Short mmCIF file of C-alpha atoms in Angstrom, two decimals:
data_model
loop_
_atom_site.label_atom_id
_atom_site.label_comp_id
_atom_site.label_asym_id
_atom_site.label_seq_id
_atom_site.Cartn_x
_atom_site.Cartn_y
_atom_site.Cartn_z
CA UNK L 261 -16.76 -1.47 -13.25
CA UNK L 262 -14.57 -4.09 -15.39
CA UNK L 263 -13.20 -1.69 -18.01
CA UNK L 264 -10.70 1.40 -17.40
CA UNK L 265 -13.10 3.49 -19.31
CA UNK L 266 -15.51 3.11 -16.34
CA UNK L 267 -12.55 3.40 -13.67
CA UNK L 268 -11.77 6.61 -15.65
CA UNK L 269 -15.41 8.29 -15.04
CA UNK L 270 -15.34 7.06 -11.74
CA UNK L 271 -12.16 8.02 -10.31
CA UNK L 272 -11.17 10.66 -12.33
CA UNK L 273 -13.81 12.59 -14.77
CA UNK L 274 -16.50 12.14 -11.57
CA UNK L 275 -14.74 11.67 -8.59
CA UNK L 276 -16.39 14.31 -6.82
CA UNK L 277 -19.27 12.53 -7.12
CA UNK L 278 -18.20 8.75 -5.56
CA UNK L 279 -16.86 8.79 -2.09
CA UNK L 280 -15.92 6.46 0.34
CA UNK L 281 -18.81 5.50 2.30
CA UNK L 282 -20.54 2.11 3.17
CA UNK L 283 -19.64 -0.52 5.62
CA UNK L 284 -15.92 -1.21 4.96
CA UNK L 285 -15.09 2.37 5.02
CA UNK L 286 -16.86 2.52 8.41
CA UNK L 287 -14.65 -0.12 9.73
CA UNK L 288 -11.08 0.81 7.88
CA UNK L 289 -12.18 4.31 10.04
CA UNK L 290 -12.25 2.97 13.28
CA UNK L 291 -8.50 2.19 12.58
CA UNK L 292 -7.23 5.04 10.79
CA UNK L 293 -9.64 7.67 12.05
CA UNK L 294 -9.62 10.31 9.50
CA UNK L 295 -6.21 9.63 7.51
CA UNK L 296 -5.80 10.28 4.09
CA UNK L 297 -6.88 6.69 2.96
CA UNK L 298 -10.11 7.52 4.09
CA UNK L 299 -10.46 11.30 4.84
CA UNK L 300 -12.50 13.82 2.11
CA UNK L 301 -13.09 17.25 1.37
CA UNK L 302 -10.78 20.02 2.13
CA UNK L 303 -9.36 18.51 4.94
CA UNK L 304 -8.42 15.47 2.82
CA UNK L 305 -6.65 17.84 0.40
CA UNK L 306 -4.80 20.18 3.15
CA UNK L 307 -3.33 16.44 4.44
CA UNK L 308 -2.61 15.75 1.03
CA UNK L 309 -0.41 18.30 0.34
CA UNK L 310 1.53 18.35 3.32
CA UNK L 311 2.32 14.82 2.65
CA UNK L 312 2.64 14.55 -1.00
CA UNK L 313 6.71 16.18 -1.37
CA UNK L 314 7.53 13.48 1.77
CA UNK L 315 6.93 10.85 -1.16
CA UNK L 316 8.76 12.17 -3.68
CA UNK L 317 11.81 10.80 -4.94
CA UNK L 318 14.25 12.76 -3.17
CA UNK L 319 12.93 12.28 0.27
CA UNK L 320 12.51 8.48 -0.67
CA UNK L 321 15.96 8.58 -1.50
CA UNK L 322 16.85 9.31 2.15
CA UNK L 323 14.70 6.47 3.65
CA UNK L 324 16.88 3.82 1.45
CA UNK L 325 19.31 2.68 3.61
CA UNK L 326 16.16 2.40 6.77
CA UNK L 327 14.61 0.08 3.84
CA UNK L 328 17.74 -1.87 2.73
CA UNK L 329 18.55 -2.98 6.07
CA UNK L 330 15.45 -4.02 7.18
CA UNK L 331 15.04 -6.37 4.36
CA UNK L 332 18.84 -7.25 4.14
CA UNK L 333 17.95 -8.63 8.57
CA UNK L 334 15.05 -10.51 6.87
CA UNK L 335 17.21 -12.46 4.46
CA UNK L 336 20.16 -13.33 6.87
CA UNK L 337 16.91 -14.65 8.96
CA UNK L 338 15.87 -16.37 5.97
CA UNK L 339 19.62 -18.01 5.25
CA UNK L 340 19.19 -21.32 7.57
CA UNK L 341 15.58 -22.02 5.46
CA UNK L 342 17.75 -21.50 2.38
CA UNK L 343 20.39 -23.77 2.89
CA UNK L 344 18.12 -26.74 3.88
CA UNK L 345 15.93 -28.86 1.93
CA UNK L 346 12.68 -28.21 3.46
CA UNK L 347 9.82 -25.95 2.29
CA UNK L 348 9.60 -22.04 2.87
CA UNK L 349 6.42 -20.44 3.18
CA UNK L 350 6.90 -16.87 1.56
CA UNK L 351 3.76 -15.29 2.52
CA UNK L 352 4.31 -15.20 6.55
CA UNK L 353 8.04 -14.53 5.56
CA UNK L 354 7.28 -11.27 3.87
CA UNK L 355 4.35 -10.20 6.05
CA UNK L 356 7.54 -10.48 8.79
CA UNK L 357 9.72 -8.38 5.99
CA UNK L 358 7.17 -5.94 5.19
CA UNK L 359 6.19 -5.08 8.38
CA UNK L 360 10.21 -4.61 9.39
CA UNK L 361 10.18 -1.98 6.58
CA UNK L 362 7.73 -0.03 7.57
CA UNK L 363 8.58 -0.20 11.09
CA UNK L 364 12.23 0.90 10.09
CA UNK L 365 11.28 3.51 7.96
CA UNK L 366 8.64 4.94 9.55
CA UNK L 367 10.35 5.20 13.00
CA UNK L 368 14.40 4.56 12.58
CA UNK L 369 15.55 3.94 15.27
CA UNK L 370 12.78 5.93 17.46
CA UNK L 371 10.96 2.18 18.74
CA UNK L 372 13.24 -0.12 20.64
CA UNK L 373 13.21 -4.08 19.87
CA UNK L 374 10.32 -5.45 22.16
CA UNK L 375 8.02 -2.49 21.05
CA UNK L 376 8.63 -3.48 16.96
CA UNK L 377 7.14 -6.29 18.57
CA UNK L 378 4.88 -4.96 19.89
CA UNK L 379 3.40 -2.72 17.14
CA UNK L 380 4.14 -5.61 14.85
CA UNK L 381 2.02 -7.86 16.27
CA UNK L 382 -0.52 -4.66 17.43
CA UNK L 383 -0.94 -4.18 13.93
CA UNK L 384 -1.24 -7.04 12.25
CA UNK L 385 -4.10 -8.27 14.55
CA UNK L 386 -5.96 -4.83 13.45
CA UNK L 387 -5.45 -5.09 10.09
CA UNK L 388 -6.85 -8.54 9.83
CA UNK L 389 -10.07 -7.74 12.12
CA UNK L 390 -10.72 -4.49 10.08
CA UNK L 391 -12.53 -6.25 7.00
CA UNK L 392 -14.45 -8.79 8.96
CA UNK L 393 -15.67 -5.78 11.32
CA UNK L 394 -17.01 -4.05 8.48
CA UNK L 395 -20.04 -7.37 8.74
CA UNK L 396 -20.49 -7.06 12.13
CA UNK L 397 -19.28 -3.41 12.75
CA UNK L 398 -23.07 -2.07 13.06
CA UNK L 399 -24.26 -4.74 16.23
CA UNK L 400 -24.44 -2.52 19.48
CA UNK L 401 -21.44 -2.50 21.73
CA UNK L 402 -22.44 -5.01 24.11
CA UNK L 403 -22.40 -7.85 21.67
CA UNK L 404 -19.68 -10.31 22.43
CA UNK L 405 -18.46 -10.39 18.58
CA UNK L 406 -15.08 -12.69 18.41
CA UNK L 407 -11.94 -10.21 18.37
CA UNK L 408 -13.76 -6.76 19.05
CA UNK L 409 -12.49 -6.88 22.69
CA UNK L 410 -9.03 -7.34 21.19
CA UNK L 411 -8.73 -5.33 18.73
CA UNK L 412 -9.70 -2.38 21.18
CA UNK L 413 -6.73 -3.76 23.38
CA UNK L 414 -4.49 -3.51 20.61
CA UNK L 415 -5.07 -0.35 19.22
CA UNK L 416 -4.56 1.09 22.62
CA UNK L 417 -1.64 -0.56 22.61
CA UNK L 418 -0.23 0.83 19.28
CA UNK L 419 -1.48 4.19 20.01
CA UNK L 420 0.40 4.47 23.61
CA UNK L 421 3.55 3.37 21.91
CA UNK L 422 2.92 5.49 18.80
CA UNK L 423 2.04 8.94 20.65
CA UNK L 424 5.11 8.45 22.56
CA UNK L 425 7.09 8.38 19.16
CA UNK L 426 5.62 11.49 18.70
CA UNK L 427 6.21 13.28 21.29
CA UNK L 428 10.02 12.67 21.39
CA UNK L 429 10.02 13.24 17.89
CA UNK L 430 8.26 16.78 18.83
CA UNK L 431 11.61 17.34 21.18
CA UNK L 432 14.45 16.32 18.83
CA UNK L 433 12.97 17.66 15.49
CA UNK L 434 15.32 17.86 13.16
CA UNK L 435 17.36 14.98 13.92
CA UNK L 436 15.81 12.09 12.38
CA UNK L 437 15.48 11.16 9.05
CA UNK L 438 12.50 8.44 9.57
CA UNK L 439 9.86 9.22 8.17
CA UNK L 440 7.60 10.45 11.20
CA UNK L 441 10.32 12.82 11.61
CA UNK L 442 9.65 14.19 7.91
CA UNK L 443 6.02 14.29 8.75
CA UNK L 444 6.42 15.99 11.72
CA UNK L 445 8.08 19.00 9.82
CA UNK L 446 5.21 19.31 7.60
CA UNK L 447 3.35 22.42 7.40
CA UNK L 448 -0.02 23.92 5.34
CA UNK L 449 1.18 26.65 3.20
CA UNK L 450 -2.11 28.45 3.96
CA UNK L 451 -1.92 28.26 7.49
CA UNK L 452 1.50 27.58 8.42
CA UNK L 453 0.52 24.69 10.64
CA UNK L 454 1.62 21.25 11.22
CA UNK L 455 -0.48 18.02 12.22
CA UNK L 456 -1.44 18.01 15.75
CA UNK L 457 -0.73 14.28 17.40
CA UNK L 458 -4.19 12.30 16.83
CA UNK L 459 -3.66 13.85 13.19
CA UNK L 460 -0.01 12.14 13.03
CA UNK L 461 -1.08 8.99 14.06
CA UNK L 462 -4.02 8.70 11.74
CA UNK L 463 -1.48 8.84 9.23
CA UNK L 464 0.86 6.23 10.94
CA UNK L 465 -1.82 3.79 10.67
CA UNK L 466 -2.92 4.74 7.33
CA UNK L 467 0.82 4.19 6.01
CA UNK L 468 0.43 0.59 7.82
CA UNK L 469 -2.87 -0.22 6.13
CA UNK L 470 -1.48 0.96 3.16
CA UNK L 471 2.41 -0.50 3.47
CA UNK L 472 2.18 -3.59 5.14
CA UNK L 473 0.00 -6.54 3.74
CA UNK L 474 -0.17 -5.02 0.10
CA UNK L 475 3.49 -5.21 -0.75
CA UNK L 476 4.09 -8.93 0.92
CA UNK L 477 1.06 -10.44 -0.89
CA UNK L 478 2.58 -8.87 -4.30
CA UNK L 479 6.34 -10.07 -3.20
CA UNK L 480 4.54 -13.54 -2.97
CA UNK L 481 2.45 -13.80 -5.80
CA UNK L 482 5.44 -12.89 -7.86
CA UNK L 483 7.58 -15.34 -6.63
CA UNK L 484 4.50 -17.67 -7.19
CA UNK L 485 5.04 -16.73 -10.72
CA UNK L 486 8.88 -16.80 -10.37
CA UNK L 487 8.78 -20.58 -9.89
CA UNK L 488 6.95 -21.76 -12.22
CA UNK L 489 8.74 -19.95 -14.72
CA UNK L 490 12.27 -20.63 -14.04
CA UNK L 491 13.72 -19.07 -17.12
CA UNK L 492 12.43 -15.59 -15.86
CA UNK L 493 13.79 -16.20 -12.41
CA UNK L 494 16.92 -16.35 -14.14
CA UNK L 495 16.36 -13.09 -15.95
CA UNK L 496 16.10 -11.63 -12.85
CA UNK L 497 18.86 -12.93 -11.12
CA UNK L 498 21.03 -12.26 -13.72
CA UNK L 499 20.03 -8.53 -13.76
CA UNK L 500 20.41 -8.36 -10.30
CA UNK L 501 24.19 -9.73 -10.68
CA UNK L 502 25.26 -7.47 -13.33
CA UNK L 503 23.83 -4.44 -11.07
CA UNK L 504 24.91 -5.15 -8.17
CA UNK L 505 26.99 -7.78 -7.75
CA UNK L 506 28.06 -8.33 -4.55
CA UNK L 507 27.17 -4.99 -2.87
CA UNK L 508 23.41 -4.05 -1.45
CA UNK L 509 21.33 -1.99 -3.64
CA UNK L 510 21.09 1.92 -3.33
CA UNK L 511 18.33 4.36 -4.41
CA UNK L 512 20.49 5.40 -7.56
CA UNK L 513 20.55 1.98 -8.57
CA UNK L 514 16.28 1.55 -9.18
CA UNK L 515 16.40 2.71 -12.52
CA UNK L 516 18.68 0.20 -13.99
CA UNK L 517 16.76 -2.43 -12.22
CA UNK L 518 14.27 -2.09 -15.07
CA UNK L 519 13.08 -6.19 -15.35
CA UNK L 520 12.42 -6.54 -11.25
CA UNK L 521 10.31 -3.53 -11.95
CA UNK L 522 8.35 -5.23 -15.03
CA UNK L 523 8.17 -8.63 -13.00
CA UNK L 524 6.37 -7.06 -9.77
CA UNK L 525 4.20 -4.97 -12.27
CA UNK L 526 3.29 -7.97 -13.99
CA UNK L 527 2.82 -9.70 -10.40
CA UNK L 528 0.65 -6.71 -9.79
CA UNK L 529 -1.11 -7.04 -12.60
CA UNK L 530 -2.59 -10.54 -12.00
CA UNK L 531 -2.89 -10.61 -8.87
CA UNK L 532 -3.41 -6.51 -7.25
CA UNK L 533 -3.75 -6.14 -3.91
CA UNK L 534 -6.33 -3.92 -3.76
CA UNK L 535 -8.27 -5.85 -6.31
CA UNK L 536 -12.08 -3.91 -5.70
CA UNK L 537 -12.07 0.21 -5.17
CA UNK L 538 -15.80 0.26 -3.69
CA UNK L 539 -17.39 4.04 -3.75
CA UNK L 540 -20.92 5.51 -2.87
CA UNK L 541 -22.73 7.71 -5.43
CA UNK L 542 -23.49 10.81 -4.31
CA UNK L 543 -26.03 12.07 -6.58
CA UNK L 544 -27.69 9.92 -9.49
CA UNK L 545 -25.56 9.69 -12.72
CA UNK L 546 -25.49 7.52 -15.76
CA UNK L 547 -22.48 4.98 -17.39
CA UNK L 548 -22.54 3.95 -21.14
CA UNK L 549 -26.51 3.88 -20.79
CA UNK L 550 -27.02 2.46 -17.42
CA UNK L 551 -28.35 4.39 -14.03
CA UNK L 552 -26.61 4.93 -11.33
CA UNK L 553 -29.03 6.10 -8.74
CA UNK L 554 -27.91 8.23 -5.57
CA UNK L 555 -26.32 5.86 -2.51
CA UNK L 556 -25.94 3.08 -5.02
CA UNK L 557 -22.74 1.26 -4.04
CA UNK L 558 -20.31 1.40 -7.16
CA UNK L 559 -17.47 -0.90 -7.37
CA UNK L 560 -14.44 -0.46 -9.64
CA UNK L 561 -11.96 -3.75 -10.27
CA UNK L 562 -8.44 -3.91 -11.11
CA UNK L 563 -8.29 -7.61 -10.49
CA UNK L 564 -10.65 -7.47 -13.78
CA UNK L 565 -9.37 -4.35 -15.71
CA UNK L 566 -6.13 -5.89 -15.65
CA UNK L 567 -7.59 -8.59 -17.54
CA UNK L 568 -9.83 -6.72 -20.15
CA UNK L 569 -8.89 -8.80 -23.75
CA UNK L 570 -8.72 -5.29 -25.30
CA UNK L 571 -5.93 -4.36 -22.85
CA UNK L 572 -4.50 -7.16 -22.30
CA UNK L 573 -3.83 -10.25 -24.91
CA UNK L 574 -3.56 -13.87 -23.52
CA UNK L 575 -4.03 -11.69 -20.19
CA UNK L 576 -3.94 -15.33 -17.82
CA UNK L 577 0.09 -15.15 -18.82
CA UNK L 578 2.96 -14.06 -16.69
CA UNK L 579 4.56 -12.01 -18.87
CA UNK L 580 6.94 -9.20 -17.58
CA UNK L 581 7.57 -7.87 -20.73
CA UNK L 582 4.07 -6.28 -21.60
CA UNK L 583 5.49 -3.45 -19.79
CA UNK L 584 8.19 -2.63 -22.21
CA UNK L 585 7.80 0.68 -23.54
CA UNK L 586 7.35 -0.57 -27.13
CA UNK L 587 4.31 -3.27 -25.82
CA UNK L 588 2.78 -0.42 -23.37
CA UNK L 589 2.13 2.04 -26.37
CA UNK L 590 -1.72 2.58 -26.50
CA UNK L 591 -2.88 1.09 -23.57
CA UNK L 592 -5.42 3.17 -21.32
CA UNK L 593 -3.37 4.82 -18.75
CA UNK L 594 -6.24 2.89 -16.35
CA UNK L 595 -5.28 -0.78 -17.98
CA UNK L 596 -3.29 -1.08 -14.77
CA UNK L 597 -4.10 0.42 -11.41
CA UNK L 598 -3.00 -1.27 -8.81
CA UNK L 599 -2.63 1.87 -6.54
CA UNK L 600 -6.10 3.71 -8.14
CA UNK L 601 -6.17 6.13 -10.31
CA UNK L 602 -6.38 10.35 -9.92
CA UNK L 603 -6.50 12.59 -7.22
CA UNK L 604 -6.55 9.60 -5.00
CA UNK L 605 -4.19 7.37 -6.25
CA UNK L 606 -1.94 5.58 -3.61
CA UNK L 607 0.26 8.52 -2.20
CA UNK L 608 2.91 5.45 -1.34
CA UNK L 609 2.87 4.21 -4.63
CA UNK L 610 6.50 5.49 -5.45
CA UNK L 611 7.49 3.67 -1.80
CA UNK L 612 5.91 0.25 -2.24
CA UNK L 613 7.43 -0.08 -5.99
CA UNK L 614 10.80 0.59 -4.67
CA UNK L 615 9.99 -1.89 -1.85
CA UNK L 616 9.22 -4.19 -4.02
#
């Protein structure tokens, strides 16, 4: 599906009808177990709801300061590269960053030094075995295939150091404003229960899968952009100066930070992260004339919706300024999805654009 009318019926109109099954679901599963990336049905929904008001913009505004210092370390790291004349590779630079702020913010100041390491490096090994698994995910277990071993070693590695987490989050609730602590307040309305621990760390390595590789390779595609286009570079630092001058940013700052927004949009825009949104049909339906039949892998993709010449003019161009109000009137609400699109859009979309 190349066209946002077809993301529309897919994700939206029918969405009951396309779920996430196949082999790369399989595989994202045996990381995240039943988190909300993943998870369907009512107990999708009940998870949903207890997490949704922990992204909203008041309790994002609270995880700021976890966010600005973690990136603000990065850059002082960054400051020797800076004032020499070599080359600096961005991407493994903000896979570092990115991983920092999600570290930060999801934990504070709950993991010590060596185990940020630890579930640094823990997690990025998962996360890069998860889509080759999903080709050789299906071979019994006594196959030797290349990482499986290891990526069993790490996960019980993250989930020793994440449980712990947990449970001294469990005895000082309250007291933390990460944002484990936040989920760990949650409760169902219905039922007035919280997550139990497996539960909690589902959704500690769905905000990971989610958080971590997404927002770097967006950070450096947009740079990518950035310098080969000097005069918007400019733009941007120059908005930056008259915001903030000397002084790290704050959450109440974001909103006059309107051209960084429109340059990682645009950065999004070419270039998504999640550039293919496979589903499964469920039962047999039609599109625009042509059958769908029941099990029939459907694929939906930003990387070409957010290139449709109906949506998009001269849509090869870095141009941050198609998302000015004025140039945005009429477009599809699905021309650009970078984070999906209805009940199951991103739940950190809010997060990664102020990342970003």
């Amino acid at each position: 599906a190349a066209s946002p009318r077809y993301a529309q019926h897919i994700l939206v109109d029918q969405a009951q009808n396309y779920r996430k099954g196949g082999a790369i679901w399989d595989s994202v599963r045996t990381l995240v177990g039943n988190g909300l990336v993943v998870s369907e049905g009512d107990f999708w929904l009940r998870q949903r709801r207890m997490m949704q008001p922990q992204f909203h913009r008041q309790r994002l505004a609270a995880l700021t300061t976890l966010m600005v210092d973690a990136i603000d370390g990065a850059l002082d790291r960054w400051q020797p590269s800076a004032a020499g004349d070599g080359a600096f590779d961005l991407l493994p630079a903000f896979n570092e960053l990115t991983m920092q702020v999600i570290v930060k913010t999801l934990f504070g100041a709950a993991v010590s030094r060596a185990e940020l390491g630890q579930v640094a490096e823990s997690m990025a090994f998962a996360l890069d075995y998860v889509l080759p698994n999903a080709a050789t995910g299906w071979l019994p277990a006594w196959v030797p295939v290349p990482g499986r071993a290891r990526y069993r070693q790490e996960l019980a590695r993250l989930d020793e150091i994440v449980y712990r987490i947990i449970a001294d989050g469990r005895r000082s609730q309250g007291e933390n404003n990460h944002l484990l602590a936040m989920l760990l307040d949650v409760v169902d309305d219905e039922t007035g229960a919280g997550m139990d621990d497996r539960q909690l760390r589902d959704e500690v390595a769905t905000l990971f899968l989610a958080g971590y590789e997404t927002t770097s390779i967006a950070l450096s595609w947009a740079f990518h952009y950035l310098v080969q286009q000097p005069e918007i570079l400019a733009r941007l630092q120059t908005e930056a100066d008259a915001v903030l001058g000397q002084r790290l940013p704050s959450f109440a700052d974001l909103p006059q930070l309107g051209y960084a927004r429109m340059v990682l949009q645009e950065a999004m825009r070419l270039r998504p992260p999640a550039y293919f949104l496979p589903r499964t049909a469920v039962a047999g339906d039609e599109i625009d004339g042509y059958a769908i039949p029941a099990g029939a892998n459907v694929v939906t993709l930003p990387f070409m919706i957010h290139r449709h010449p109906q949506e998009w003019p001269d849509a090869e161009r870095f141009d941050p300024e198609r998302f000015t109000p004025e140039r945005s009137t009429g477009r599809h609400k699905l021309a650009w999805m970078p984070f999906g699109a209805g009940q199951r859009m991103c739940i950190g979309r809010d997060f990664a654009l102020m990342e970003g």
